[in-house]
Coordinates of C-alpha atoms and ligand atoms in Angstrom, one line a residue:
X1 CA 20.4 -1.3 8.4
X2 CA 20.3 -0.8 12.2
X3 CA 20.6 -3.4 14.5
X4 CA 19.1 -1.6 17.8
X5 CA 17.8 1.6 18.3
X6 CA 19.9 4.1 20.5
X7 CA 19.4 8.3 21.8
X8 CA 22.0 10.1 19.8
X9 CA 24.5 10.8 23.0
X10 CA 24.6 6.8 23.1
X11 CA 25.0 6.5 19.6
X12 CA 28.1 9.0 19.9
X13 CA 29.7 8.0 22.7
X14 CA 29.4 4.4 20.9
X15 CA 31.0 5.5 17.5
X16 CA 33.9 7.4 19.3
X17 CA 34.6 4.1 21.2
X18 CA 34.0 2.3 17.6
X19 CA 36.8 4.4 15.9
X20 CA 39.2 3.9 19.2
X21 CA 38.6 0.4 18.6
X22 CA 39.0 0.2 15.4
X23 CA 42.2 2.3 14.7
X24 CA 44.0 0.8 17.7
X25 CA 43.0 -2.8 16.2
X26 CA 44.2 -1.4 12.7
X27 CA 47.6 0.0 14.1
X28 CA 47.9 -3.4 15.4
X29 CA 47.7 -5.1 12.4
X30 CA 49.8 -2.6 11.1
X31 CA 47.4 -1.4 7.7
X32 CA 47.7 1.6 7.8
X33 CA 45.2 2.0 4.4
X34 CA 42.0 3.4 5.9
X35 CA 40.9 5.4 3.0
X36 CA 42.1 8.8 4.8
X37 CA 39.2 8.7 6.9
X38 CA 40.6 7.4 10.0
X39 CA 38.1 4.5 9.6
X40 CA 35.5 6.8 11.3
X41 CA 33.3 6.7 8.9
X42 CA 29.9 5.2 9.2
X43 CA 28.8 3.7 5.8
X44 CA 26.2 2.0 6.7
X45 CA 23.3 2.8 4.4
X46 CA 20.4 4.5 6.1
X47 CA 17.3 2.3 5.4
X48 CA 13.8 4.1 4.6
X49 CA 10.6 2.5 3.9
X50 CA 8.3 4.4 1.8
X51 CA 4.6 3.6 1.7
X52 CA 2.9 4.9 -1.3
X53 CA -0.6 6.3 -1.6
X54 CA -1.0 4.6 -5.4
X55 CA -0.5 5.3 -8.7
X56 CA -3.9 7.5 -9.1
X57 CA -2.9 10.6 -10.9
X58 CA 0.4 12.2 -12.7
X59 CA 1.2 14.2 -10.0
X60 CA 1.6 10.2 -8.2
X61 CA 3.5 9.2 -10.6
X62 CA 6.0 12.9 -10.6
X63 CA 6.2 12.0 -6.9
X64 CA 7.1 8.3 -7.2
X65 CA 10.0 8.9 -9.6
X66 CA 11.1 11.7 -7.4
X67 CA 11.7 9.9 -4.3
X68 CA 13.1 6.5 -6.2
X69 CA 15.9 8.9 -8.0
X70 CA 16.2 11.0 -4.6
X71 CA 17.3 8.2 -2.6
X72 CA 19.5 6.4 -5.5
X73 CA 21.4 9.9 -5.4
X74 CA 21.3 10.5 -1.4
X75 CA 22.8 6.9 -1.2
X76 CA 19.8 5.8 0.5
X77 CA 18.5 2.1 0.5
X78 CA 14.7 2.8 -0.4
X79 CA 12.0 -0.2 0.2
X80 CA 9.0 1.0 -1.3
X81 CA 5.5 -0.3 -1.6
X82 CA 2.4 1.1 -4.0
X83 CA -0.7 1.0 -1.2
X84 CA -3.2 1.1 -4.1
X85 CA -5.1 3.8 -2.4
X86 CA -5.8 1.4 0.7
X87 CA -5.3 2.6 4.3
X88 CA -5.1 -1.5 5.4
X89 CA -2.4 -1.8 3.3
X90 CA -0.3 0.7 4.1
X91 CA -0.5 0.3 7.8
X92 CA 0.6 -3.5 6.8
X93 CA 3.5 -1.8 4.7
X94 CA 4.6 -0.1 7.9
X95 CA 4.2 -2.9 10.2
X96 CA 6.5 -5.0 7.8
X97 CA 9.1 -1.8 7.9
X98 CA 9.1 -2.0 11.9
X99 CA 9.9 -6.0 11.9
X100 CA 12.2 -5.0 9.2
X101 CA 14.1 -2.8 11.6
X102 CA 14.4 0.3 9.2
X103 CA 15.9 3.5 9.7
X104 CA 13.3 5.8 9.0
X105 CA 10.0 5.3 7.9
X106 CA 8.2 7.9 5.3
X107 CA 4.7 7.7 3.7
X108 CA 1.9 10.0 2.0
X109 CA -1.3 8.8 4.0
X110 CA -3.9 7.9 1.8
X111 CA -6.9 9.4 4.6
X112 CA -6.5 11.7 7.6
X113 CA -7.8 9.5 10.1
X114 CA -6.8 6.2 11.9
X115 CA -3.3 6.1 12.2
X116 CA -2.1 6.4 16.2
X117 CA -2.2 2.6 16.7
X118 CA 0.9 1.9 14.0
X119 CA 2.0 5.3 14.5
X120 CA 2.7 4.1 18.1
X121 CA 4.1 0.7 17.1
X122 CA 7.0 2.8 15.0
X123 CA 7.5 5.3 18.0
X124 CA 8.1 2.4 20.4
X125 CA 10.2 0.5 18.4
X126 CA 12.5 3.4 18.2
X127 CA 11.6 4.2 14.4
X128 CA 11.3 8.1 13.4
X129 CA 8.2 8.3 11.1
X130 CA 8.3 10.9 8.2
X131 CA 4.8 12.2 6.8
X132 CA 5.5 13.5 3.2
X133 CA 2.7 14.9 0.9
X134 CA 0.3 14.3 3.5
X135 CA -0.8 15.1 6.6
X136 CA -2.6 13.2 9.5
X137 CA -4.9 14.1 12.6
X138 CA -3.4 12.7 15.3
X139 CA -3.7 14.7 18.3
X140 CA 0.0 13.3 19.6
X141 CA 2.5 15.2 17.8
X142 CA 5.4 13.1 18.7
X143 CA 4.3 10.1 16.7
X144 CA 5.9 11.9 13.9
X145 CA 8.9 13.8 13.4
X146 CA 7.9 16.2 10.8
X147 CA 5.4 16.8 7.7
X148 CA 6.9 17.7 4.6
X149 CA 4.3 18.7 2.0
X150 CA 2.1 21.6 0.5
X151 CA -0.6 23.6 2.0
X152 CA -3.9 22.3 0.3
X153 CA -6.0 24.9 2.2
X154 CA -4.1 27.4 0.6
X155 CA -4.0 26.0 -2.8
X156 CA -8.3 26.1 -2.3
X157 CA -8.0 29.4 -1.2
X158 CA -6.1 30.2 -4.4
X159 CA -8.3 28.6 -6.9
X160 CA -11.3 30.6 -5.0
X161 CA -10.1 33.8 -4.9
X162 CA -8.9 33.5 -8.9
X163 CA -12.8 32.5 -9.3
X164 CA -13.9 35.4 -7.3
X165 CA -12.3 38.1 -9.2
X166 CA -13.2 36.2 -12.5
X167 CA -17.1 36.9 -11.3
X168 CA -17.0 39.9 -9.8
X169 CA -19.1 41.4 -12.1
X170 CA -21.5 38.6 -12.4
X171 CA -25.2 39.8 -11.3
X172 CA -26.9 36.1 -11.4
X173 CA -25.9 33.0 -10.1
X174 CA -22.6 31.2 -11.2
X175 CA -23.4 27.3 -10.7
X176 CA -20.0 25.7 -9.6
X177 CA -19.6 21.6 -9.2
X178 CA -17.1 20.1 -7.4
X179 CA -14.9 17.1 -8.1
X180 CA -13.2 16.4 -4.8
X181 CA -10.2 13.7 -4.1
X182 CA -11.0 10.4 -2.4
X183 CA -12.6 10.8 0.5
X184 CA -10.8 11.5 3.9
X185 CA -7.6 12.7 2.4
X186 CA -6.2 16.1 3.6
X187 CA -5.6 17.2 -0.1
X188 CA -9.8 16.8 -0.5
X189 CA -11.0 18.0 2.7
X190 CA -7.9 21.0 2.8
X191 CA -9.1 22.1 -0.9
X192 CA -12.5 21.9 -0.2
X193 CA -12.5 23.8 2.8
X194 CA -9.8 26.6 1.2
X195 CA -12.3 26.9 -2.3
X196 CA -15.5 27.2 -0.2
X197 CA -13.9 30.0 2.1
X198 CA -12.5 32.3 -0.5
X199 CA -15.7 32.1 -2.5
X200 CA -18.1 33.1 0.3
X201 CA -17.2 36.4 -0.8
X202 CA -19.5 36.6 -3.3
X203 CA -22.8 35.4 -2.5
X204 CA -23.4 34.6 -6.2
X205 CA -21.2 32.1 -6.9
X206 CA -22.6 28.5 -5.3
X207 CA -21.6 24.7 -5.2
X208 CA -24.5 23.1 -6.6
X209 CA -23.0 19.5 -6.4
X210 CA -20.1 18.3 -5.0
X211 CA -18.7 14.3 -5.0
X212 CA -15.3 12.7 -4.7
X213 CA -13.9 11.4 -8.7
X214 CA -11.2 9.5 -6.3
X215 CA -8.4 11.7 -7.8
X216 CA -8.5 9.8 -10.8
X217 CA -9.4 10.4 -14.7
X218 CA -12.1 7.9 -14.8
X219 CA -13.4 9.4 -11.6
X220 CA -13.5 12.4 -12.9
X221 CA -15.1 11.6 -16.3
X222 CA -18.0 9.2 -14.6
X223 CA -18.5 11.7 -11.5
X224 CA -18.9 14.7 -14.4
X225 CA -21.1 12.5 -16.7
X226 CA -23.9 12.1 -14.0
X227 CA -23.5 16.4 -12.9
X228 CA -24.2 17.2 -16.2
X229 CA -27.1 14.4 -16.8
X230 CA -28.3 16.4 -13.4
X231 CA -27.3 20.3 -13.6
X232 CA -29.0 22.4 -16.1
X233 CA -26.6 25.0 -16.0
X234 CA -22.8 23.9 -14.7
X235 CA -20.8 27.3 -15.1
X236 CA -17.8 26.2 -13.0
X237 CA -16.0 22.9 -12.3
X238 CA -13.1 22.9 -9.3
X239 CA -11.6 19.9 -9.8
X240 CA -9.3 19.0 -6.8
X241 CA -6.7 17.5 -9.6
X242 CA -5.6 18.2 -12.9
X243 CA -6.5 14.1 -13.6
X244 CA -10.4 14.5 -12.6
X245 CA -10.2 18.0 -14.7
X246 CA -9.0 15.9 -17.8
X247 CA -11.7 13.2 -17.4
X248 CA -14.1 15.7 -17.1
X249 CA -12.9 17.2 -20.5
X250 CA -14.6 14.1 -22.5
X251 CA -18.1 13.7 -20.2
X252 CA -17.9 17.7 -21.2
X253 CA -17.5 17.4 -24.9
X254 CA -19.0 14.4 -25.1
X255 CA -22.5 17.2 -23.7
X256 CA -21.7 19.4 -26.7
X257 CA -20.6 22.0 -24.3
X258 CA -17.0 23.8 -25.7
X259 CA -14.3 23.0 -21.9
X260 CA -13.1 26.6 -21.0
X261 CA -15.5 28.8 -22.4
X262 CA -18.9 26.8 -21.7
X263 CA -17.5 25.6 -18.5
X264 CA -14.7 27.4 -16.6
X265 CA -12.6 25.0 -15.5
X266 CA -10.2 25.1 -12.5
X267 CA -7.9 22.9 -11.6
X268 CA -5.0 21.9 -8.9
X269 CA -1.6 20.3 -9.6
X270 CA -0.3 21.8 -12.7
X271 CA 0.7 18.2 -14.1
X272 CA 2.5 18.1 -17.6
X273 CA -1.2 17.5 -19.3
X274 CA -3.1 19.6 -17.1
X275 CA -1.2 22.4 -17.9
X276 CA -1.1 21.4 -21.4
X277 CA -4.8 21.7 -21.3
X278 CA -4.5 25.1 -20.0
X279 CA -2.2 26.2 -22.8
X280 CA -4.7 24.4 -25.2
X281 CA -7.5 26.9 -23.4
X282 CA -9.6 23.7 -22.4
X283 CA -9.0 24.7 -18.5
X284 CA -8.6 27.8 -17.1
X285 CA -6.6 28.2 -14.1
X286 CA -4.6 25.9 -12.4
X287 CA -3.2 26.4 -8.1
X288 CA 0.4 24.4 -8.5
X289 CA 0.9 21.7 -5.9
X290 CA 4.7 20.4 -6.4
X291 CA 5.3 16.5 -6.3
X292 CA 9.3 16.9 -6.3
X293 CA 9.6 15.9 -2.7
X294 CA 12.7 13.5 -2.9
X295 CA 15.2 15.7 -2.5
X296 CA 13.7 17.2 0.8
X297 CA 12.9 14.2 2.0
X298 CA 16.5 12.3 1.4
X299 CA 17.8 15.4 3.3
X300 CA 15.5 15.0 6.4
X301 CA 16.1 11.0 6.6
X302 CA 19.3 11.6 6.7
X303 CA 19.2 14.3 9.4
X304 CA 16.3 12.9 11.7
X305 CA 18.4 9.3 11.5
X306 CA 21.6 11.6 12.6
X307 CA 19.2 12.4 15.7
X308 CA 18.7 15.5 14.5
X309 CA 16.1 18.4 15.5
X310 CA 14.4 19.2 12.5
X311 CA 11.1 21.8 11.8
X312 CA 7.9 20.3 12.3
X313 CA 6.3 21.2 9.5
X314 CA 7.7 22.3 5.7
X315 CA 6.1 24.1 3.3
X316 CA 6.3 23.2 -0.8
X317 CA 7.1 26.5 -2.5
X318 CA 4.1 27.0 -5.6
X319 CA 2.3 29.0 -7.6
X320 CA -0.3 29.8 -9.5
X321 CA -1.3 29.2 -14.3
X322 CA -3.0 31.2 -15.7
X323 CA -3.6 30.1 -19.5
X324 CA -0.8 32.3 -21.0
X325 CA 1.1 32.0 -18.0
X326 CA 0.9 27.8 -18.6
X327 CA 2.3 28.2 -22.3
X328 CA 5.0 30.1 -21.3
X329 CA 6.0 27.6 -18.1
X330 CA 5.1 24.2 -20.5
X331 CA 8.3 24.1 -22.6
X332 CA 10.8 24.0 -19.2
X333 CA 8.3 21.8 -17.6
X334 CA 10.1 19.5 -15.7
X335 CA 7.1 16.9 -14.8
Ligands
LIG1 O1 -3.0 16.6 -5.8 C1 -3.4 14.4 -6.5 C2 -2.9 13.1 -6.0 O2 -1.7 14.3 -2.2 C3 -1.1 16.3 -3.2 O3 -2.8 13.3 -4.6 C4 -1.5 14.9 -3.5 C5 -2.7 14.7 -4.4 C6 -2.5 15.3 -5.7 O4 -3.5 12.0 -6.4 O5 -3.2 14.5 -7.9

């Protein structure tokens, strides 16, 4: 752990005067053992705190393993705390990293909005803030250093245009509802906004209800209960995880209606079960959103701590299941 904060010239010109110090002071006691190094090297562990969204869905759970076994191997000293899908406490989280004197600080913000005020607390105590999974909309740019994650708008667009060319020869109206994530988050409103763009195309197909299952299976399953007790006809359900999609499989069955043919089912994530359920023909397509962020994210503490320019934003490499593509993918599935 660091002891003060200094620009990276500073912290330069202060290790070469370090290792001056330290091999004339080594000479001098004449060992001569310093591990062929020179005794230049810095092994002090670089500190991260990690502030978790929850434990709400699979994919949380992919993620949360992935940065624990990312930092074990990356030799990184991770403190890491499990918000419970509460913006108070992970601002608190963070506040306790900053008196903590971290290295770097990296979290998956829960909602969009509302975070400048600790944002700035991090910035002026000299802390470099990583955003992983998750965006935020703060206008200032430089309260983080970069935003390592997927592009939800395009995973919307995805599931939309799929939907689109599914219906392209439908002559009535195709009744869609809508399970969004908890409300605020850039994964629900970027989904949303992608699914609602790409199916303007076809004046047929229309959201007839659309309410936040909180990313979670009994969200999904209690959110899907009271559309069906509601909608007549439900022809479509874009679930913005493969967890709501799952928990709407029982309210769905448990309506005598058949998942996948009764109800096309779509889906984002591409979670070990969800895209079990795609092989098993219950859901239908599936836009990937990948949760293995560790690795990235070791790599970019360690550069940003080395004072290090690195891209403002990357971009999660995915794709897209389809139900024969999912049983061909499932047996190599890592997550
Ligand atoms: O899709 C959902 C999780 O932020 C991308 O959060 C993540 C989302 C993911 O709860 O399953």
């Amino acid at each position: 752990m660091r002891k003060m904060r200094m620009h990276s010239a500073q912290w330069r010109a202060a290790t070469v005067l370090a290792s001056v110090l330290l091999v004339g002071s080594m000479a001098a006691c004449g060992n001569s053992d310093t591990g062929g190094d020179g005794g230049t090297k810095d092994d002090g562990k670089i500190t991260m705190g990690f502030s978790q969204v929850g434990a709400e869905s699979g994919w949380r759970t992919a993620n949360t393993i992935s940065i624990k076994e990312s930092a074990t191997a990356a030799g990184v000293e991770l403190k890491f705390d499990d918000a419970q899908q509460k913006q108070e406490n992970q601002i608190k989280a963070i506040r306790n990293y900053i008196q903590q004197k971290v290295d770097v600080i990296a979290f998956s913000p829960v909602v969009e909005s509302g975070w400048d005020t600790v944002l700035k607390e991090a910035k002026d105590a000299g802390i470099p803030v990583i955003l992983t999974d998750r965006s935020v909309d703060s206008a200032d740019k430089s309260l983080y250093k970069t935003f390592l994650g997927s592009d939800f708008v395009k995973e919307g667009k995805l599931a939309g245009d799929w939907l689109v060319e599914q219906k392209k020869t439908a002559t009535g109206p195709v009744n869609i509802v809508e399970l969004q994530g908890n409300t605020g988050a850039a994964p629900a409103n970027d989904r949303k906004k992608g699914f609602g763009e790409a199916i303007a195309a076809n004046p047929n197909l229309k959201i007839i209800a659309s309410q936040p299952g909180d990313f979670t299976r009994a969200g999904g399953k209690q959110v899907m209960e009271q559309f069906l007790k509601a909608n007549k006809q439900i022809d479509v359900l874009f679930a913005h995880n493969d967890d709501m999609g799952l928990g709407a499989l029982e309210a769905i069955t448990a309506a005598g209606k058949v998942p996948g043919k009764d109800i096309t089912i779509i889906t984002v994530d591409a979670v070990k079960d969800g895209m079990q359920a795609l092989a098993d023909g219950k859901f239908n397509f599936i836009a990937e959103c990948s949760p293995l962020l560790g690795p990235q994210l070791m790599d970019l503490a360690k550069k940003v701590h080395a004072g290090e320019t690195v891209p403002a934003r990357i971009e999660t490499q995915e794709t897209t299941f389809t139900q024969a593509q999912a049983k061909e993918a499932l047996p190599t599935r890592k997550y």
